[in-house]
PDB file of C-alpha atoms in Angstrom:
ATOM      1  CA  MET A 300       5.061  21.459  34.568  1.00  0.00           C
ATOM      2  CA  SER A 301       5.704  23.718  37.492  1.00  0.00           C
ATOM      3  CA  HIS A 302       6.366  23.788  41.368  1.00  0.00           C
ATOM      4  CA  PRO A 303       4.525  25.923  43.879  1.00  0.00           C
ATOM      5  CA  THR A 304       7.825  27.558  44.225  1.00  0.00           C
ATOM      6  CA  ASP A 305       9.834  28.692  41.144  1.00  0.00           C
ATOM      7  CA  TYR A 306      14.005  29.994  41.583  1.00  0.00           C
ATOM      8  CA  LYS A 307      16.206  32.139  39.756  1.00  0.00           C
ATOM      9  CA  VAL A 308      19.266  30.386  38.577  1.00  0.00           C
ATOM     10  CA  ALA A 309      22.187  31.381  36.222  1.00  0.00           C
ATOM     11  CA  PRO A 310      20.803  32.153  32.741  1.00  0.00           C
ATOM     12  CA  LYS A 311      20.944  29.279  30.393  1.00  0.00           C
ATOM     13  CA  SER A 312      19.457  29.545  26.800  1.00  0.00           C
ATOM     14  CA  PHE A 313      17.340  27.191  25.099  1.00  0.00           C
ATOM     15  CA  ALA A 314      20.313  26.223  22.762  1.00  0.00           C
ATOM     16  CA  ARG A 315      22.345  25.313  25.687  1.00  0.00           C
ATOM     17  CA  LEU A 316      19.544  23.391  27.429  1.00  0.00           C
ATOM     18  CA  ALA A 317      19.162  21.120  24.035  1.00  0.00           C
ATOM     19  CA  ALA A 318      22.749  20.524  23.706  1.00  0.00           C
ATOM     20  CA  ASP A 319      22.940  19.259  27.723  1.00  0.00           C
ATOM     21  CA  ALA A 320      19.647  17.051  26.825  1.00  0.00           C
ATOM     22  CA  GLU A 321      21.393  15.652  23.668  1.00  0.00           C
ATOM     23  CA  SER A 322      24.685  14.843  25.687  1.00  0.00           C
ATOM     24  CA  LEU A 323      22.697  13.021  28.454  1.00  0.00           C
ATOM     25  CA  ARG A 324      21.022  10.784  25.697  1.00  0.00           C
ATOM     26  CA  LYS A 325      24.244  10.196  24.014  1.00  0.00           C
ATOM     27  CA  LEU A 326      25.906   9.311  27.123  1.00  0.00           C
ATOM     28  CA  LEU A 327      22.899   6.830  27.971  1.00  0.00           C
ATOM     29  CA  GLY A 328      23.555   5.233  24.343  1.00  0.00           C
ATOM     30  CA  ALA A 329      20.024   6.673  23.546  1.00  0.00           C
ATOM     31  CA  ASP A 330      20.685   8.849  20.886  1.00  0.00           C
ATOM     32  CA  HIS A 331      19.263   6.662  17.854  1.00  0.00           C
ATOM     33  CA  ARG A 332      16.243   6.069  19.412  1.00  0.00           C
ATOM     34  CA  PRO A 333      13.022   8.254  19.447  1.00  0.00           C
ATOM     35  CA  GLU A 334      11.844   6.773  23.035  1.00  0.00           C
ATOM     36  CA  PHE A 335      13.907   8.158  26.280  1.00  0.00           C
ATOM     37  CA  LYS A 336      13.754   5.591  28.816  1.00  0.00           C
ATOM     38  CA  VAL A 337      13.610   8.177  32.039  1.00  0.00           C
ATOM     39  CA  TRP A 338      14.217   5.952  34.649  1.00  0.00           C
ATOM     40  CA  GLN A 339      17.420   4.510  33.069  1.00  0.00           C
ATOM     41  CA  ALA A 340      18.828   8.027  33.556  1.00  0.00           C
ATOM     42  CA  ILE A 341      17.625   8.027  37.284  1.00  0.00           C
ATOM     43  CA  GLU A 342      19.572   4.690  37.436  1.00  0.00           C
ATOM     44  CA  PHE A 343      22.767   6.154  35.898  1.00  0.00           C
ATOM     45  CA  LEU A 344      22.686   8.858  38.320  1.00  0.00           C
ATOM     46  CA  GLU A 345      22.158   6.766  41.534  1.00  0.00           C
ATOM     47  CA  ARG A 346      25.494   4.972  40.346  1.00  0.00           C
ATOM     48  CA  THR A 347      27.472   8.198  38.797  1.00  0.00           C
ATOM     49  CA  GLU A 348      29.055  11.112  40.860  1.00  0.00           C
ATOM     50  CA  LEU A 349      28.275  14.489  39.647  1.00  0.00           C
ATOM     51  CA  PRO A 350      30.713  17.420  40.114  1.00  0.00           C
ATOM     52  CA  ASN A 351      29.816  19.310  43.263  1.00  0.00           C
ATOM     53  CA  LYS A 352      26.882  17.260  43.694  1.00  0.00           C
ATOM     54  CA  GLY A 353      27.714  13.597  44.383  1.00  0.00           C
ATOM     55  CA  VAL A 354      25.417  10.637  43.799  1.00  0.00           C
ATOM     56  CA  LEU A 355      21.537  10.559  43.589  1.00  0.00           C
ATOM     57  CA  THR A 356      19.652   9.054  46.093  1.00  0.00           C
ATOM     58  CA  VAL A 357      16.032   8.340  45.394  1.00  0.00           C
ATOM     59  CA  HIS A 358      13.250   8.332  48.129  1.00  0.00           C
ATOM     60  CA  THR A 359       9.611   7.377  47.307  1.00  0.00           C
ATOM     61  CA  PHE A 360       6.601   8.366  49.504  1.00  0.00           C
ATOM     62  CA  ASN A 361       3.074   8.993  49.206  1.00  0.00           C
ATOM     63  CA  ALA A 362       2.089  12.325  47.763  1.00  0.00           C
ATOM     64  CA  PRO A 363      -1.184  13.932  49.303  1.00  0.00           C
ATOM     65  CA  LEU A 364      -3.859  15.163  47.076  1.00  0.00           C
ATOM     66  CA  GLY A 365      -2.417  18.602  45.601  1.00  0.00           C
ATOM     67  CA  TYR A 366       1.105  17.938  46.508  1.00  0.00           C
ATOM     68  CA  ALA A 367       4.014  18.360  43.980  1.00  0.00           C
ATOM     69  CA  PRO A 368       4.417  14.461  42.963  1.00  0.00           C
ATOM     70  CA  ALA A 369       8.462  15.169  42.789  1.00  0.00           C
ATOM     71  CA  ARG A 370      11.337  16.928  44.043  1.00  0.00           C
ATOM     72  CA  VAL A 371      15.060  17.502  43.484  1.00  0.00           C
ATOM     73  CA  LYS A 372      16.890  18.513  46.968  1.00  0.00           C
ATOM     74  CA  TYR A 373      20.912  19.160  47.129  1.00  0.00           C
ATOM     75  CA  LYS A 374      23.608  18.633  49.596  1.00  0.00           C
ATOM     76  CA  PRO A 375      23.094  15.501  49.674  1.00  0.00           C
ATOM     77  CA  LEU A 376      21.430  15.148  46.034  1.00  0.00           C
ATOM     78  CA  ARG A 377      18.228  13.374  46.511  1.00  0.00           C
ATOM     79  CA  LEU A 378      14.806  12.745  44.408  1.00  0.00           C
ATOM     80  CA  PHE A 379      11.682  12.471  46.006  1.00  0.00           C
ATOM     81  CA  ILE A 380       9.168  10.914  44.227  1.00  0.00           C
ATOM     82  CA  ASP A 381       5.377   9.515  44.507  1.00  0.00           C
ATOM     83  CA  ARG A 382       5.413   5.803  44.131  1.00  0.00           C
ATOM     84  CA  ASP A 383       2.812   5.656  41.722  1.00  0.00           C
ATOM     85  CA  VAL A 384       4.596   8.141  39.630  1.00  0.00           C
ATOM     86  CA  LYS A 385       7.612   6.437  39.862  1.00  0.00           C
ATOM     87  CA  GLU A 386       5.601   3.053  38.594  1.00  0.00           C
ATOM     88  CA  ALA A 387       3.977   4.542  35.809  1.00  0.00           C
ATOM     89  CA  ALA A 388       6.868   6.246  34.584  1.00  0.00           C
ATOM     90  CA  LEU A 389       8.754   2.609  34.669  1.00  0.00           C
ATOM     91  CA  LEU A 390       5.631   1.555  32.697  1.00  0.00           C
ATOM     92  CA  GLY A 391       6.199   4.526  30.369  1.00  0.00           C
ATOM     93  CA  PHE A 392       3.102   6.517  30.916  1.00  0.00           C
ATOM     94  CA  PRO A 393       3.681   9.929  29.329  1.00  0.00           C
ATOM     95  CA  PHE A 394       2.836  12.180  31.810  1.00  0.00           C
ATOM     96  CA  GLU A 395       4.684  10.426  34.657  1.00  0.00           C
ATOM     97  CA  LYS A 396       7.494  10.218  32.173  1.00  0.00           C
ATOM     98  CA  TYR A 397       7.700  14.224  32.029  1.00  0.00           C
ATOM     99  CA  VAL A 398       7.569  14.796  35.551  1.00  0.00           C
ATOM    100  CA  VAL A 399      11.045  12.282  35.989  1.00  0.00           C
ATOM    101  CA  ALA A 400      12.252  14.015  32.735  1.00  0.00           C
ATOM    102  CA  HIS A 401      11.690  17.587  34.810  1.00  0.00           C
ATOM    103  CA  GLU A 402      13.005  16.093  37.928  1.00  0.00           C
ATOM    104  CA  ILE A 403      16.219  15.172  35.851  1.00  0.00           C
ATOM    105  CA  ALA A 404      16.761  18.556  34.499  1.00  0.00           C
ATOM    106  CA  HIS A 405      17.056  19.973  38.119  1.00  0.00           C
ATOM    107  CA  ILE A 406      19.521  17.276  38.930  1.00  0.00           C
ATOM    108  CA  VAL A 407      21.780  18.236  35.897  1.00  0.00           C
ATOM    109  CA  GLU A 408      21.354  21.789  35.737  1.00  0.00           C
ATOM    110  CA  HIS A 409      20.618  22.940  38.973  1.00  0.00           C
ATOM    111  CA  ASP A 410      22.332  23.089  42.368  1.00  0.00           C
ATOM    112  CA  ASN A 411      21.417  24.811  46.007  1.00  0.00           C
ATOM    113  CA  THR A 412      22.502  28.074  44.910  1.00  0.00           C
ATOM    114  CA  ALA A 413      19.392  28.871  43.418  1.00  0.00           C
ATOM    115  CA  LYS A 414      17.301  31.512  44.979  1.00  0.00           C
ATOM    116  CA  ALA A 415      13.644  30.446  45.767  1.00  0.00           C
ATOM    117  CA  PHE A 416      10.289  32.542  44.927  1.00  0.00           C
ATOM    118  CA  SER A 417       7.074  31.339  46.254  1.00  0.00           C
ATOM    119  CA  SER A 418       3.748  31.480  44.272  1.00  0.00           C
ATOM    120  CA  SER A 419       2.657  34.238  46.266  1.00  0.00           C
ATOM    121  CA  GLU A 420       5.883  36.439  44.599  1.00  0.00           C
ATOM    122  CA  ALA A 421       4.764  35.540  41.100  1.00  0.00           C
ATOM    123  CA  GLU A 422       4.584  39.334  40.346  1.00  0.00           C
ATOM    124  CA  ARG A 423       8.362  39.604  41.353  1.00  0.00           C
ATOM    125  CA  LEU A 424       9.019  36.619  38.878  1.00  0.00           C
ATOM    126  CA  LYS A 425       7.748  38.519  35.952  1.00  0.00           C
ATOM    127  CA  ALA A 426      11.032  40.854  36.239  1.00  0.00           C
ATOM    128  CA  TRP A 427      13.406  38.333  35.211  1.00  0.00           C
ATOM    129  CA  PRO A 428      13.819  36.476  31.724  1.00  0.00           C
ATOM    130  CA  LYS A 429      12.716  33.040  31.654  1.00  0.00           C
ATOM    131  CA  GLU A 430      16.284  31.869  30.800  1.00  0.00           C
ATOM    132  CA  GLU A 431      16.985  33.007  34.555  1.00  0.00           C
ATOM    133  CA  LEU A 432      13.942  30.546  35.746  1.00  0.00           C
ATOM    134  CA  ALA A 433      14.411  27.397  37.288  1.00  0.00           C
ATOM    135  CA  GLU A 434      11.034  25.513  35.857  1.00  0.00           C
ATOM    136  CA  TRP A 435      11.579  27.175  32.267  1.00  0.00           C
ATOM    137  CA  GLN A 436      14.979  25.586  32.152  1.00  0.00           C
ATOM    138  CA  ALA A 437      13.611  22.327  33.363  1.00  0.00           C
ATOM    139  CA  ASP A 438      10.569  22.184  30.999  1.00  0.00           C
ATOM    140  CA  THR A 439      13.051  23.244  28.188  1.00  0.00           C
ATOM    141  CA  PHE A 440      15.635  20.497  29.017  1.00  0.00           C
ATOM    142  CA  ALA A 441      12.684  17.782  29.588  1.00  0.00           C
ATOM    143  CA  ASP A 442      11.286  18.914  26.212  1.00  0.00           C
ATOM    144  CA  ASN A 443      14.476  18.370  24.185  1.00  0.00           C
ATOM    145  CA  LEU A 444      15.364  15.367  26.309  1.00  0.00           C
ATOM    146  CA  LEU A 445      12.176  13.874  25.157  1.00  0.00           C
ATOM    147  CA  VAL A 446      11.330  15.037  21.782  1.00  0.00           C
ATOM    148  CA  PRO A 447      15.086  16.252  20.296  1.00  0.00           C
ATOM    149  CA  TRP A 448      14.108  18.467  17.121  1.00  0.00           C
ATOM    150  CA  LYS A 449      15.610  15.654  14.567  1.00  0.00           C
ATOM    151  CA  TYR A 450      12.601  13.699  15.220  1.00  0.00           C
ATOM    152  CA  LEU A 451      10.346  16.617  14.408  1.00  0.00           C
ATOM    153  CA  PHE A 452      12.215  16.369  10.742  1.00  0.00           C
ATOM    154  CA  SER A 453      12.423  12.566  10.744  1.00  0.00           C
ATOM    155  CA  PHE A 454       8.646  12.197  11.039  1.00  0.00           C
ATOM    156  CA  ARG A 455       7.854  15.151   8.871  1.00  0.00           C
ATOM    157  CA  PHE A 456       6.212  17.370  11.642  1.00  0.00           C
ATOM    158  CA  ASP A 457       3.364  15.048  12.219  1.00  0.00           C
ATOM    159  CA  ILE A 458       2.635  15.637  15.840  1.00  0.00           C
ATOM    160  CA  ASN A 459       0.659  12.146  16.215  1.00  0.00           C
ATOM    161  CA  ALA A 460       3.585  10.116  14.870  1.00  0.00           C
ATOM    162  CA  ILE A 461       6.228  12.011  16.773  1.00  0.00           C
ATOM    163  CA  ALA A 462       4.164  11.912  19.924  1.00  0.00           C
ATOM    164  CA  SER A 463       3.468   8.069  19.472  1.00  0.00           C
ATOM    165  CA  ALA A 464       7.232   7.385  18.525  1.00  0.00           C
ATOM    166  CA  CYS A 465       8.766   9.105  21.526  1.00  0.00           C
ATOM    167  CA  ASN A 466       6.034   8.180  23.840  1.00  0.00           C
ATOM    168  CA  VAL A 467       5.214  11.641  24.962  1.00  0.00           C
ATOM    169  CA  GLU A 468       1.726  13.926  24.974  1.00  0.00           C
ATOM    170  CA  ARG A 469       1.144  15.703  22.128  1.00  0.00           C
ATOM    171  CA  LYS A 470       1.623  19.183  23.731  1.00  0.00           C
ATOM    172  CA  VAL A 471       5.405  18.396  24.195  1.00  0.00           C
ATOM    173  CA  VAL A 472       5.643  17.811  20.245  1.00  0.00           C
ATOM    174  CA  GLU A 473       3.664  21.113  20.055  1.00  0.00           C
ATOM    175  CA  ARG A 474       5.920  23.139  22.270  1.00  0.00           C
ATOM    176  CA  GLN A 475       8.995  21.797  20.262  1.00  0.00           C
ATOM    177  CA  ILE A 476       7.594  22.655  16.734  1.00  0.00           C
ATOM    178  CA  ALA A 477       6.803  26.229  18.243  1.00  0.00           C
ATOM    179  CA  ALA A 478      10.642  26.325  19.876  1.00  0.00           C
ATOM    180  CA  LEU A 479      11.776  25.339  16.449  1.00  0.00           C
ATOM    181  CA  LYS A 480       9.840  27.977  14.350  1.00  0.00           C
ATOM    182  CA  ALA A 481      10.840  30.682  17.112  1.00  0.00           C
ATOM    183  CA  GLU A 482      14.443  29.819  17.550  1.00  0.00           C
ATOM    184  CA  LYS A 483      15.461  28.935  13.916  1.00  0.00           C
ATOM    185  CA  ARG A 484      12.794  30.822  11.857  1.00  0.00           C
ATOM    186  CA  TYR A 485      11.810  28.007  10.489  1.00  0.00           C
ATOM    187  CA  VAL A 486       8.197  27.507   9.049  1.00  0.00           C
ATOM    188  CA  CYS A 487       7.895  24.002   9.093  1.00  0.00           C
ATOM    189  CA  GLN A 488       6.886  23.881   5.158  1.00  0.00           C
ATOM    190  CA  GLU A 489       8.511  21.152   2.955  1.00  0.00           C
ATOM    191  CA  CYS A 490      11.286  22.563   0.524  1.00  0.00           C
ATOM    192  CA  PRO A 491       9.841  21.852  -3.150  1.00  0.00           C
ATOM    193  CA  LYS A 492      13.248  21.088  -4.174  1.00  0.00           C
ATOM    194  CA  CYS A 493      14.931  18.852  -2.006  1.00  0.00           C
ATOM    195  CA  GLY A 494      12.044  17.813   0.384  1.00  0.00           C
ATOM    196  CA  CYS A 495      13.652  18.981   3.625  1.00  0.00           C
ATOM    197  CA  PHE A 496      11.601  21.023   6.181  1.00  0.00           C
ATOM    198  CA  THR A 497      14.211  23.456   6.746  1.00  0.00           C
ATOM    199  CA  LEU A 498      12.917  26.605   5.040  1.00  0.00           C
ATOM    200  CA  ALA A 499      13.822  29.686   7.105  1.00  0.00           C
ATOM    201  CA  ARG A 500      12.867  33.259   6.655  1.00  0.00           C
ATOM    202  CA  LYS A 501      15.551  35.375   5.198  1.00  0.00           C
ATOM    203  CA  GLY A 502      14.374  38.865   4.824  1.00  0.00           C
ATOM    204  CA  ASN A 503      11.470  38.891   2.589  1.00  0.00           C
ATOM    205  CA  ALA A 504      12.109  35.241   1.142  1.00  0.00           C
ATOM    206  CA  LEU A 505      12.350  31.636   2.500  1.00  0.00           C
ATOM    207  CA  LYS A 506      15.754  29.794   2.000  1.00  0.00           C
ATOM    208  CA  CYS A 507      16.221  26.114   2.754  1.00  0.00           C
ATOM    209  CA  GLU A 508      19.098  25.735   4.857  1.00  0.00           C
ATOM    210  CA  THR A 509      19.590  22.227   3.371  1.00  0.00           C
ATOM    211  CA  CYS A 510      19.953  22.948  -0.580  1.00  0.00           C
ATOM    212  CA  GLY A 511      20.053  26.561  -0.728  1.00  0.00           C
ATOM    213  CA  ASN A 512      17.058  26.816  -2.756  1.00  0.00           C
ATOM    214  CA  GLU A 513      15.282  30.434  -2.325  1.00  0.00           C
ATOM    215  CA  LEU A 514      11.617  31.151  -2.706  1.00  0.00           C
ATOM    216  CA  ASP A 515       9.648  34.306  -2.361  1.00  0.00           C
ATOM    217  CA  THR A 516       7.158  34.928  -0.100  1.00  0.00           C
ATOM    218  CA  PRO A 517       3.652  33.293  -0.792  1.00  0.00           C
ATOM    219  CA  ASN A 518       2.280  36.734  -1.401  1.00  0.00           C
ATOM    220  CA  ALA A 519       5.146  36.953  -4.056  1.00  0.00           C
ATOM    221  CA  GLY A 520       5.065  33.654  -5.284  1.00  0.00           C
ATOM    222  CA  GLY A 521       7.855  32.248  -7.542  1.00  0.00           C
ATOM    223  CA  VAL A 522      11.038  30.248  -6.836  1.00  0.00           C
ATOM    224  CA  ARG A 523      14.513  31.228  -7.132  1.00  0.00           C
TER     225      ARG A 523
END
């Protein structure tokens, strides 16, 4: 998801954003259930003062066609959200849930110091690492808030099962699987010894980070 305007912000890594998302889940007592109720987080932020930001207030409006359905403003901290999007998110519709999760990221991770770039300046954004772009950070936080990595393992990388359990669109699960492969060098295949999906590339071999089992690459064959 993206807004017509992106922003340059303080750099944050995938790992940092995933940890922040996990912390929010734990704070809300939602760490042990796959589906995250996004509006419960909004209600929490409406009664909890965030350092240097204050308490969130929510304003609903009827978004014109083609207009962003939600946006966060700072000083004071406000969420503007389309009425229909809010109602759909409350009912658990996956797309609208993601809209809210994305805005939660802006509330938690960002402030009024961000430097804006309009869509007409898209070329200038290419000069900045993705870790310094507000929209990438918000999407990464939202992905991890809605689909923590542990549920990829719990449901054995079954995209449909994960999407159903977490109540998200398939593409969110697919992004998380791709991120796991990129960040941890996991191949997302089952270890023949322990059955875990924690085989990672180590040079020319695969090593299970759970049991330590080492396998040659498919071209070489064999188990060590």
